[in-house]
Coordinates of N, CA and C in Angstrom, one line a residue:
N808 N 130.9 90.4 44.3 CA 132.1 90.6 43.6 C 132.0 92.3 43.4
E809 N 132.9 93.2 42.9 CA 133.2 94.6 42.1 C 134.4 93.9 41.5
I810 N 134.7 93.7 40.7 CA 136.2 93.3 39.8 C 137.0 94.5 39.4
G811 N 135.4 95.1 38.4 CA 135.2 96.7 37.5 C 135.8 96.6 36.9
D812 N 136.6 97.8 35.9 CA 137.0 97.4 34.7 C 139.1 96.4 34.8
V813 N 139.7 97.2 36.2 CA 140.9 96.2 36.0 C 140.6 95.3 36.7
G814 N 139.7 95.0 37.4 CA 139.9 93.3 37.0 C 139.5 92.6 35.9
I815 N 138.7 93.0 35.2 CA 138.2 91.9 33.6 C 139.6 93.0 32.9
A816 N 140.4 93.8 33.1 CA 141.4 94.2 32.2 C 142.3 93.1 32.0
A817 N 142.7 92.6 34.0 CA 143.4 91.7 34.3 C 142.9 90.3 33.7
L818 N 142.1 89.9 33.7 CA 141.3 89.0 32.8 C 140.9 88.6 32.1
A819 N 140.4 89.9 30.9 CA 141.4 89.6 29.8 C 142.6 89.2 29.0
E820 N 143.5 89.8 29.9 CA 144.8 89.3 29.8 C 145.0 88.6 29.9
S821 N 145.1 87.8 30.8 CA 145.1 86.5 31.1 C 144.9 85.7 30.1
S822 N 143.5 86.4 30.0 CA 143.1 85.1 28.8 C 143.6 84.8 27.4
R823 N 144.6 85.5 26.9 CA 145.5 85.9 26.0 C 146.8 84.9 26.3
V824 N 147.2 84.9 26.9 CA 148.3 84.3 27.7 C 147.9 83.2 28.0
T825 N 147.1 83.1 28.2 CA 146.7 81.2 29.4 C 145.7 79.9 28.4
E826 N 145.5 79.0 28.2 CA 144.6 78.8 27.5 C 143.8 78.3 28.3
M827 N 143.7 78.6 30.2 CA 142.9 78.1 30.6 C 141.2 78.3 30.5
F828 N 141.6 79.8 30.5 CA 139.5 80.5 29.9 C 139.2 79.7 28.6
Q829 N 140.1 78.8 27.8 CA 139.5 78.2 26.2 C 138.2 78.1 26.3
H830 N 137.7 76.7 27.8 CA 136.8 76.2 27.7 C 135.7 76.7 28.9
V831 N 135.7 78.3 29.0 CA 134.7 78.6 29.7 C 133.3 78.7 28.9
A832 N 132.5 78.1 29.6 CA 131.1 78.5 28.9 C 129.7 79.3 29.5
N833 N 130.5 79.5 30.8 CA 130.0 80.9 31.5 C 130.4 81.9 31.9
L834 N 130.4 83.3 32.0 CA 131.0 84.1 32.0 C 130.0 84.5 32.8
Y835 N 130.1 84.9 34.7 CA 129.1 85.4 35.1 C 129.6 86.7 35.6
L836 N 129.6 87.9 35.7 CA 129.7 89.3 36.0 C 129.1 90.1 36.4
H837 N 128.0 89.7 36.7 CA 126.6 89.7 37.2 C 127.7 92.0 38.8
N838 N 127.5 92.5 38.3 CA 127.3 93.2 39.4 C 128.6 93.7 40.2
N839 N 129.4 93.8 38.8 CA 130.6 94.1 39.3 C 131.7 95.1 38.8
F840 N 130.8 96.2 38.7 CA 131.4 97.6 38.8 C 131.8 97.9 37.7
I841 N 131.8 97.0 36.3 CA 132.3 97.2 34.8 C 131.7 98.4 34.2
T842 N 132.3 98.6 33.7 CA 132.2 99.9 32.8 C 132.1 100.3 31.0
D843 N 132.3 101.2 30.7 CA 132.5 100.3 28.8 C 134.1 100.1 29.2
A844 N 135.3 100.7 29.6 CA 136.5 100.0 29.0 C 136.4 98.9 29.5
G845 N 135.6 98.5 30.6 CA 136.1 96.7 31.5 C 135.1 96.1 29.8
V846 N 134.1 96.8 29.2 CA 133.6 95.6 28.1 C 134.3 95.9 26.8
V847 N 135.4 96.7 26.8 CA 136.1 97.4 25.7 C 136.9 96.1 25.9
E848 N 137.8 96.1 26.9 CA 138.7 94.3 27.1 C 137.9 93.6 27.1
L849 N 137.0 93.0 27.0 CA 136.7 92.2 27.0 C 136.1 91.6 25.9
A850 N 136.1 92.4 25.0 CA 135.4 92.2 23.7 C 136.7 92.2 22.8
A851 N 137.7 92.6 22.9 CA 139.1 92.9 22.2 C 139.8 90.7 23.1
A852 N 139.5 90.7 24.2 CA 140.5 89.5 24.2 C 139.3 88.4 23.3
A853 N 137.8 88.3 23.4 CA 137.3 87.5 22.6 C 138.0 87.9 21.1
I854 N 137.4 88.8 20.4 CA 138.0 88.9 19.1 C 139.3 88.4 19.2
N855 N 140.3 88.0 20.2 CA 141.4 87.7 19.6 C 141.5 86.5 20.3
G856 N 140.1 85.1 20.2 CA 140.1 84.3 20.7 C 139.8 83.8 21.5
S857 N 139.5 84.4 23.0 CA 139.9 84.0 24.5 C 138.4 83.8 24.3
F858 N 137.9 83.5 25.3 CA 136.7 82.5 25.5 C 135.8 82.1 24.6
E859 N 136.2 81.4 23.6 CA 135.5 81.0 22.2 C 134.3 80.1 22.3
E860 N 134.6 79.8 23.9 CA 133.0 78.8 23.9 C 132.3 79.3 25.2
V861 N 132.6 80.1 25.6 CA 131.3 81.0 26.2 C 130.2 80.7 25.6
S862 N 128.7 80.1 26.1 CA 127.1 80.2 25.5 C 126.2 81.1 26.5
W863 N 126.8 81.2 27.7 CA 126.6 82.3 29.1 C 126.9 83.4 29.0
L864 N 126.6 84.7 29.0 CA 127.0 85.8 29.1 C 126.3 87.1 30.4
T865 N 126.3 86.8 31.3 CA 125.9 87.9 31.8 C 126.4 89.4 32.8
L866 N 126.0 90.3 32.3 CA 126.8 91.4 32.5 C 125.9 92.5 32.7
N867 N 124.8 91.7 33.8 CA 123.9 93.1 34.4 C 124.4 93.4 35.1
S868 N 123.5 94.5 35.6 CA 124.0 95.4 37.1 C 125.0 96.0 36.8
N869 N 125.3 96.1 35.8 CA 126.9 96.8 35.6 C 126.8 98.5 35.4
Q870 N 127.7 99.4 34.7 CA 127.4 100.7 33.9 C 128.0 100.9 32.5
I871 N 127.4 99.9 32.1 CA 127.5 99.6 30.4 C 127.1 100.4 29.7
G872 N 127.5 101.2 29.0 CA 126.6 102.4 27.8 C 127.2 102.1 26.7
D873 N 127.0 102.9 25.5 CA 126.5 102.4 24.2 C 128.2 102.5 23.8
A874 N 129.1 102.8 24.2 CA 130.5 102.8 23.9 C 130.9 101.0 24.3
G875 N 130.1 100.5 25.1 CA 130.4 99.1 25.6 C 129.9 98.4 24.4
M876 N 128.3 98.9 25.0 CA 127.6 97.7 23.4 C 128.0 97.8 22.2
L877 N 128.9 99.0 21.7 CA 129.6 99.1 20.5 C 130.5 98.3 20.6
A878 N 131.1 98.1 21.5 CA 132.6 97.2 21.4 C 131.8 95.8 21.4
L879 N 130.7 95.7 22.0 CA 129.7 93.6 22.0 C 130.2 93.7 21.0
A880 N 128.8 94.7 20.3 CA 128.1 94.3 18.9 C 129.4 94.4 18.1
G881 N 130.5 94.9 17.9 CA 131.9 94.2 17.5 C 132.5 93.0 17.8
A882 N 132.6 92.6 18.6 CA 132.9 91.4 19.4 C 132.1 90.4 18.4
F883 N 131.4 90.9 18.1 CA 130.0 89.5 17.5 C 130.2 89.3 16.3
S884 N 130.3 90.8 15.5 CA 130.5 90.5 13.9 C 130.9 89.9 14.0
S885 N 132.8 90.1 14.5 CA 133.6 89.8 13.9 C 133.5 87.6 14.0
G886 N 132.6 87.1 14.7 CA 132.9 86.6 15.2 C 132.9 85.9 16.4
A887 N 133.1 86.2 17.6 CA 133.6 85.7 18.5 C 132.2 85.4 18.9
W888 N 132.7 84.6 20.1 CA 131.2 83.9 21.1 C 130.3 83.4 20.1
Q889 N 130.6 82.6 19.1 CA 129.8 81.6 18.2 C 129.3 80.6 18.8
A890 N 128.9 80.9 20.1 CA 128.5 80.0 20.9 C 127.3 80.7 21.8
M891 N 127.4 81.4 22.1 CA 126.9 82.4 22.6 C 125.0 82.3 22.8
R892 N 124.4 81.6 23.6 CA 123.2 80.8 23.7 C 122.2 82.4 24.0
T893 N 122.9 82.9 25.6 CA 122.0 83.3 26.5 C 122.8 84.9 26.7
L894 N 122.3 86.1 26.8 CA 123.4 87.1 27.0 C 122.3 87.9 28.1
H895 N 122.7 88.2 29.0 CA 121.8 89.2 30.1 C 122.3 90.3 30.2
L896 N 122.3 91.6 29.9 CA 122.3 92.9 29.5 C 121.5 93.9 30.8
S897 N 121.1 93.1 31.2 CA 119.2 94.0 31.9 C 120.6 94.9 33.1
H898 N 120.2 96.1 33.3 CA 120.3 96.9 34.5 C 121.6 97.4 34.4
N899 N 121.6 98.2 33.4 CA 122.9 99.1 32.7 C 122.4 100.1 32.4
T900 N 124.0 100.5 31.4 CA 123.3 102.6 30.9 C 122.8 102.4 29.7
F901 N 123.5 101.6 28.9 CA 122.9 101.7 27.3 C 121.7 102.1 27.3
G902 N 121.4 102.7 25.3 CA 120.7 103.5 24.7 C 120.7 102.9 23.3
D903 N 119.8 103.8 22.5 CA 119.0 104.2 21.3 C 120.9 103.3 20.8
R904 N 121.5 103.9 21.0 CA 122.3 104.0 20.0 C 123.3 101.8 20.7
G905 N 123.1 102.2 21.9 CA 124.1 100.9 21.6 C 123.1 99.2 21.6
I906 N 121.7 99.5 21.4 CA 121.1 98.6 20.5 C 121.0 98.4 19.4
T907 N 120.8 99.3 18.4 CA 120.9 99.3 17.3 C 122.8 98.8 16.7
A908 N 123.3 99.0 17.3 CA 124.9 98.3 17.1 C 124.5 96.8 17.7
L909 N 123.9 96.4 19.0 CA 123.5 95.0 18.7 C 122.4 94.7 17.7
M910 N 121.3 95.3 16.9 CA 120.8 94.8 16.2 C 121.3 94.4 14.8
E911 N 122.6 95.4 13.9 CA 122.9 95.5 13.4 C 123.8 94.3 13.5
S912 N 124.1 94.0 14.6 CA 125.1 93.0 14.6 C 124.4 91.7 13.7
A913 N 123.2 91.5 14.7 CA 122.5 90.3 14.8 C 121.8 90.1 13.2
A914 N 121.6 91.6 13.0 CA 121.0 91.3 11.2 C 121.9 90.5 10.1
A915 N 123.9 91.2 10.3 CA 124.6 90.3 10.0 C 124.8 89.2 10.3
G916 N 123.8 88.7 11.0 CA 124.6 86.7 11.2 C 124.9 87.0 12.5
A917 N 125.2 87.0 13.1 CA 126.3 87.3 14.6 C 124.8 86.7 14.8
L918 N 125.5 86.4 16.7 CA 124.0 85.5 17.4 C 123.2 85.0 17.0
S919 N 123.3 83.8 15.8 CA 122.8 83.0 15.2 C 122.5 81.6 16.3
K920 N 123.1 81.5 17.4 CA 122.5 80.9 18.2 C 121.7 81.1 19.7
L921 N 121.5 82.5 20.0 CA 121.3 83.5 20.8 C 119.7 82.5 21.2
A922 N 119.5 82.4 22.1 CA 118.7 81.8 22.8 C 117.4 82.7 23.4
T923 N 118.2 83.3 24.5 CA 117.9 84.4 25.7 C 118.6 85.6 25.2
L924 N 117.5 86.6 25.7 CA 118.5 88.4 25.5 C 117.3 88.7 26.1
W925 N 118.1 89.1 26.9 CA 118.0 90.1 28.5 C 118.6 91.3 28.1
L926 N 117.3 92.5 27.6 CA 117.9 94.1 28.2 C 116.6 95.0 28.8
D927 N 116.4 94.5 29.8 CA 114.6 95.7 30.0 C 116.1 95.9 31.7
S928 N 115.6 97.9 32.0 CA 116.4 98.2 32.9 C 117.1 99.3 32.3
N929 N 117.7 99.2 31.2 CA 118.6 100.3 30.4 C 117.9 101.8 30.0
Q930 N 118.4 102.4 29.5 CA 118.3 103.6 28.8 C 117.5 103.6 27.7
A931 N 116.7 102.7 26.7 CA 116.5 102.3 25.8 C 115.2 103.1 25.9
T932 N 115.3 103.6 24.4 CA 113.2 104.1 24.5 C 113.0 103.3 22.8
D933 N 111.7 103.9 23.3 CA 110.7 102.8 21.7 C 111.2 102.8 20.6
A934 N 112.8 103.7 20.2 CA 113.0 103.6 19.3 C 114.2 101.9 19.2
S935 N 114.1 102.2 19.7 CA 115.1 100.6 20.6 C 114.1 99.4 20.1
V936 N 113.2 99.5 20.7 CA 112.0 98.3 19.8 C 111.6 98.3 18.3
G937 N 111.5 99.6 17.7 CA 111.4 99.1 16.8 C 112.7 98.4 15.7
T938 N 113.7 99.0 16.3 CA 114.8 98.8 16.0 C 115.1 96.8 16.3
I939 N 114.7 96.4 17.2 CA 114.8 95.1 17.7 C 113.5 94.7 16.9
T940 N 112.4 95.3 16.7 CA 111.2 95.0 16.2 C 111.8 94.6 14.3
R941 N 111.3 95.4 13.7 CA 112.8 95.1 12.3 C 113.4 93.6 12.5
A942 N 114.9 93.5 13.6 CA 115.8 93.0 13.6 C 114.8 91.6 13.4
L943 N 114.0 91.5 14.4 CA 113.0 90.1 14.2 C 113.0 90.4 13.2
L944 N 112.0 90.7 12.1 CA 111.1 90.7 10.7 C 111.9 90.2 9.7
S945 N 113.4 90.8 9.7 CA 114.3 90.5 9.0 C 114.7 89.2 9.4
G946 N 115.0 88.1 10.3 CA 115.2 87.1 10.5 C 116.2 87.1 11.5
A947 N 116.5 88.1 12.2 CA 117.8 87.7 12.8 C 117.8 87.6 13.5
M948 N 118.4 87.5 14.1 CA 118.7 86.0 15.7 C 117.8 84.5 16.0
P949 N 118.6 83.4 14.7 CA 117.0 82.2 14.5 C 116.5 81.2 15.5
S950 N 117.4 82.0 16.3 CA 117.6 80.7 17.6 C 116.9 81.7 19.1
L951 N 116.3 82.5 19.0 CA 115.7 83.5 19.8 C 114.7 82.8 20.2
K952 N 114.3 82.7 22.0 CA 113.1 82.1 21.9 C 112.6 82.6 23.2
V953 N 113.4 83.6 23.6 CA 113.0 84.6 25.0 C 113.6 85.6 24.8
L954 N 112.5 86.9 24.7 CA 113.4 88.4 24.9 C 112.5 89.2 26.2
L955 N 113.7 89.8 26.8 CA 113.1 90.5 28.2 C 113.3 91.8 28.0
L956 N 112.6 92.3 28.0 CA 113.2 94.4 28.0 C 111.7 95.2 28.4
D957 N 111.4 96.1 28.7 CA 110.7 97.0 29.2 C 109.7 97.5 28.3
R958 N 108.8 97.8 29.3 CA 107.4 98.0 28.5 C 106.8 98.9 27.3
P959 N 107.0 99.7 26.1 CA 107.3 100.3 25.4 C 105.8 100.7 25.3
S960 N 105.9 101.7 24.8 CA 104.5 102.7 23.6 C 103.2 101.0 23.5
P961 N 102.5 101.6 23.7 CA 101.4 100.6 23.3 C 101.1 100.2 21.4
V962 N 101.8 101.2 21.1 CA 101.8 101.1 19.4 C 103.2 100.1 19.0
H963 N 104.5 100.7 19.7 CA 105.4 99.8 19.2 C 105.7 98.1 20.2
F964 N 104.1 98.8 21.3 CA 105.0 96.9 21.9 C 103.3 96.5 21.3
S965 N 102.6 96.3 20.6 CA 101.6 96.0 19.7 C 102.3 94.8 19.0
A966 N 103.6 95.8 17.6 CA 104.4 95.3 16.6 C 105.7 94.7 17.4
L967 N 106.4 94.9 18.2 CA 106.9 93.4 18.7 C 106.7 92.5 18.8
K968 N 105.2 92.2 19.6 CA 104.5 91.6 20.6 C 104.5 90.6 18.6
N969 N 103.8 91.0 18.1 CA 102.9 90.4 16.4 C 104.7 89.7 16.2
A970 N 106.3 90.3 15.9 CA 106.8 89.6 15.6 C 107.8 89.0 16.4
C971 N 107.5 89.0 17.8 CA 107.5 87.9 18.7 C 106.9 86.3 18.2
D972 N 105.8 86.8 18.4 CA 104.5 85.9 17.9 C 104.5 85.4 17.0
A973 N 105.0 86.0 16.0 CA 105.2 85.7 14.6 C 106.1 83.6 14.4
R974 N 107.4 84.1 15.5 CA 108.9 83.8 15.4 C 108.7 82.7 16.4
R975 N 107.5 82.8 17.3 CA 107.6 82.1 18.5 C 108.7 82.2 20.0
I976 N 108.7 83.6 20.1 CA 109.6 84.0 20.6 C 108.6 84.6 22.3
K977 N 109.3 84.2 22.8 CA 108.6 84.8 24.6 C 108.9 86.0 24.9
L978 N 108.0 86.5 24.7 CA 108.0 88.3 24.8 C 107.8 88.6 26.9
H979 N 108.6 89.1 27.9 CA 108.5 89.8 28.8 C 108.6 90.9 28.2
A980 N 107.7 91.8 28.7 CA 108.0 93.0 28.6 C 107.1 94.3 29.8
D981 N 108.0 94.2 30.9 CA 107.3 95.0 32.1 C 108.1 96.6 32.1
N982 N 106.9 97.1 32.6 CA 107.5 98.8 32.9 C 107.9 98.5 34.2

Protein backbone atom coordinates (compact mmCIF):
# COMPACT_ATOMS: atom_id res chain seq x y z
CA ASN A 1 0.00 0.00 0.00
CA GLU A 2 1.09 3.53 -0.66
CA ILE A 3 -1.82 5.60 0.56
CA GLY A 4 0.39 8.48 1.70
CA ASP A 5 -0.83 11.66 3.33
CA VAL A 6 -3.74 12.08 0.90
CA GLY A 7 -5.05 8.64 1.79
CA ILE A 8 -4.64 9.29 5.51
CA ALA A 9 -6.48 12.60 5.16
CA ALA A 10 -9.32 10.80 3.37
CA LEU A 11 -9.39 8.08 6.04
CA ALA A 12 -9.42 10.69 8.81
CA GLU A 13 -12.21 12.66 7.12
CA SER A 14 -14.26 9.50 6.55
CA SER A 15 -13.88 8.59 10.20
CA ARG A 16 -15.32 11.96 11.19
CA VAL A 17 -18.50 11.57 9.12
CA THR A 18 -19.31 7.92 9.65
CA GLU A 19 -19.26 5.51 12.56
CA MET A 20 -17.86 2.70 10.44
CA PHE A 21 -14.38 3.18 11.95
CA GLN A 22 -15.63 3.46 15.53
CA HIS A 23 -14.86 -0.17 16.40
CA VAL A 24 -11.58 -0.62 14.53
CA ALA A 25 -9.12 -2.34 16.89
CA ASN A 26 -6.06 -2.66 14.65
CA LEU A 27 -4.83 0.09 12.38
CA TYR A 28 -1.96 -1.13 10.18
CA LEU A 29 -0.39 1.69 8.19
CA HIS A 30 3.01 0.12 7.59
CA ASN A 31 5.13 1.42 4.71
CA ASN A 32 2.56 3.82 3.29
CA PHE A 33 4.73 6.91 2.67
CA ILE A 34 3.01 8.73 5.51
CA THR A 35 4.71 11.95 6.62
CA ASP A 36 4.10 14.32 9.51
CA ALA A 37 1.16 15.84 7.62
CA GLY A 38 -0.63 12.50 7.50
CA VAL A 39 0.00 11.80 11.16
CA VAL A 40 -1.35 15.23 12.08
CA GLU A 41 -4.59 14.31 10.26
CA LEU A 42 -4.77 10.91 11.96
CA ALA A 43 -4.10 12.39 15.40
CA ALA A 44 -6.74 15.11 14.87
CA ALA A 45 -9.30 12.45 13.96
CA ALA A 46 -8.40 10.49 17.11
CA ILE A 47 -8.73 13.61 19.26
CA ASN A 48 -12.21 14.10 17.79
CA GLY A 49 -13.23 10.58 18.85
CA SER A 50 -12.43 8.53 15.76
CA PHE A 51 -10.67 5.20 16.08
CA GLU A 52 -11.30 5.21 19.83
CA GLU A 53 -11.03 1.42 20.14
CA VAL A 54 -7.69 1.13 18.33
CA SER A 55 -5.41 -0.97 20.49
CA TRP A 56 -2.74 -1.73 17.88
CA LEU A 57 -1.32 1.10 15.78
CA THR A 58 1.36 0.29 13.24
CA LEU A 59 3.05 3.29 11.64
CA ASN A 60 6.45 1.75 11.01
CA SER A 61 8.46 2.27 7.82
CA ASN A 62 6.98 5.63 6.95
CA GLN A 63 8.49 9.13 6.98
CA ILE A 64 7.28 10.36 10.36
CA GLY A 65 9.44 13.05 11.93
CA ASP A 66 9.30 14.98 15.16
CA ALA A 67 6.23 17.00 14.11
CA GLY A 68 4.30 13.78 13.57
CA MET A 69 5.41 12.47 16.95
CA LEU A 70 4.31 15.72 18.58
CA ALA A 71 0.88 15.22 17.01
CA LEU A 72 0.70 11.61 18.23
CA ALA A 73 1.79 12.64 21.73
CA GLY A 74 -0.83 15.38 21.71
CA ALA A 75 -3.51 12.86 20.78
CA PHE A 76 -2.42 10.51 23.55
CA SER A 77 -2.34 13.39 26.05
CA SER A 78 -5.86 14.42 25.03
CA GLY A 79 -7.18 11.01 26.02
CA ALA A 80 -7.38 9.56 22.51
CA TRP A 81 -6.54 5.92 21.93
CA GLN A 82 -6.90 4.92 25.58
CA ALA A 83 -7.09 1.26 24.56
CA MET A 84 -3.62 1.36 22.92
CA ARG A 85 -1.67 -1.79 23.72
CA THR A 86 0.82 -1.95 20.84
CA LEU A 87 2.49 1.03 19.19
CA HIS A 88 4.89 0.32 16.32
CA LEU A 89 6.89 3.38 15.27
CA SER A 90 10.10 1.77 13.97
CA HIS A 91 11.88 2.89 10.79
CA ASN A 92 10.80 6.52 10.66
CA THR A 93 12.75 9.79 10.85
CA PHE A 94 11.83 11.25 14.25
CA GLY A 95 14.49 11.96 16.83
CA ASP A 96 14.92 13.11 20.39
CA ARG A 97 12.22 15.78 20.25
CA GLY A 98 9.59 13.27 19.12
CA ILE A 99 10.54 10.70 21.75
CA THR A 100 10.57 13.38 24.44
CA ALA A 101 7.02 14.40 23.51
CA LEU A 102 5.87 10.78 23.59
CA MET A 103 7.50 10.14 26.97
CA GLU A 104 6.07 13.36 28.44
CA SER A 105 2.63 12.21 27.34
CA ALA A 106 3.22 8.80 28.92
CA ALA A 107 4.55 10.34 32.14
CA ALA A 108 1.35 12.40 32.34
CA GLY A 109 -0.73 9.21 32.33
CA ALA A 110 -1.29 8.46 28.66
CA LEU A 111 -0.45 5.01 27.27
CA SER A 112 -1.35 3.34 30.56
CA LYS A 113 -2.39 0.12 28.79
CA LEU A 114 0.55 0.04 26.37
CA ALA A 115 2.25 -3.36 26.47
CA THR A 116 4.58 -3.18 23.45
CA LEU A 117 6.49 -0.17 22.13
CA TRP A 118 8.72 -0.28 19.03
CA LEU A 119 11.01 2.72 18.62
CA ASP A 120 14.00 1.23 16.80
CA SER A 121 15.61 2.51 13.59
CA ASN A 122 14.83 6.19 13.96
CA GLN A 123 17.02 9.28 14.41
CA ALA A 124 17.04 9.22 18.21
CA THR A 125 20.29 9.61 20.16
CA ASP A 126 21.40 8.50 23.61
CA ALA A 127 19.54 11.54 24.98
CA SER A 128 16.28 9.77 24.08
CA VAL A 129 17.41 6.67 25.93
CA GLY A 130 17.83 8.82 29.03
CA THR A 131 14.36 10.27 28.49
CA ILE A 132 12.84 6.80 28.14
CA THR A 133 14.72 5.56 31.21
CA ARG A 134 13.45 8.46 33.34
CA ALA A 135 9.89 7.89 32.11
CA LEU A 136 10.07 4.21 33.04
CA LEU A 137 11.55 4.98 36.45
CA SER A 138 8.72 7.46 37.08
CA GLY A 139 6.14 4.72 36.49
CA ALA A 140 5.03 5.83 33.01
CA MET A 141 3.45 3.14 30.83
CA PRO A 142 2.69 0.82 33.77
CA SER A 143 1.56 -2.05 31.54
CA LEU A 144 4.66 -2.04 29.31
CA LYS A 145 6.11 -5.53 28.81
CA VAL A 146 8.24 -5.17 25.65
CA LEU A 147 10.42 -2.27 24.47
CA LEU A 148 12.35 -2.30 21.20
CA LEU A 149 14.96 0.32 20.32
CA ASP A 150 18.46 0.72 18.97
CA ARG A 151 21.30 -0.16 21.33
CA PRO A 152 22.61 2.98 22.99
CA SER A 153 26.08 3.58 24.38
CA PRO A 154 27.06 1.20 27.20
CA VAL A 155 26.39 3.76 29.95
CA HIS A 156 22.88 4.56 28.70
CA PHE A 157 22.16 0.92 27.93
CA SER A 158 23.02 -0.13 31.48
CA ALA A 159 20.66 2.44 33.02
CA LEU A 160 17.84 1.53 30.63
CA LYS A 161 18.35 -2.19 31.18
CA ASN A 162 18.23 -1.69 34.95
CA ALA A 163 15.00 0.30 34.65
CA CYS A 164 13.49 -2.38 32.41
CA ASP A 165 14.64 -5.20 34.69
CA ALA A 166 13.12 -3.46 37.71
CA ARG A 167 9.76 -3.32 35.90
CA ARG A 168 10.10 -6.74 34.26
CA ILE A 169 10.05 -5.18 30.79
CA LYS A 170 11.69 -7.25 28.06
CA LEU A 171 14.20 -4.97 26.35
CA HIS A 172 15.27 -5.59 22.75
CA ALA A 173 18.10 -3.21 21.88
CA ASP A 174 20.01 -3.95 18.71
CA ASN A 175 22.52 -2.04 16.63
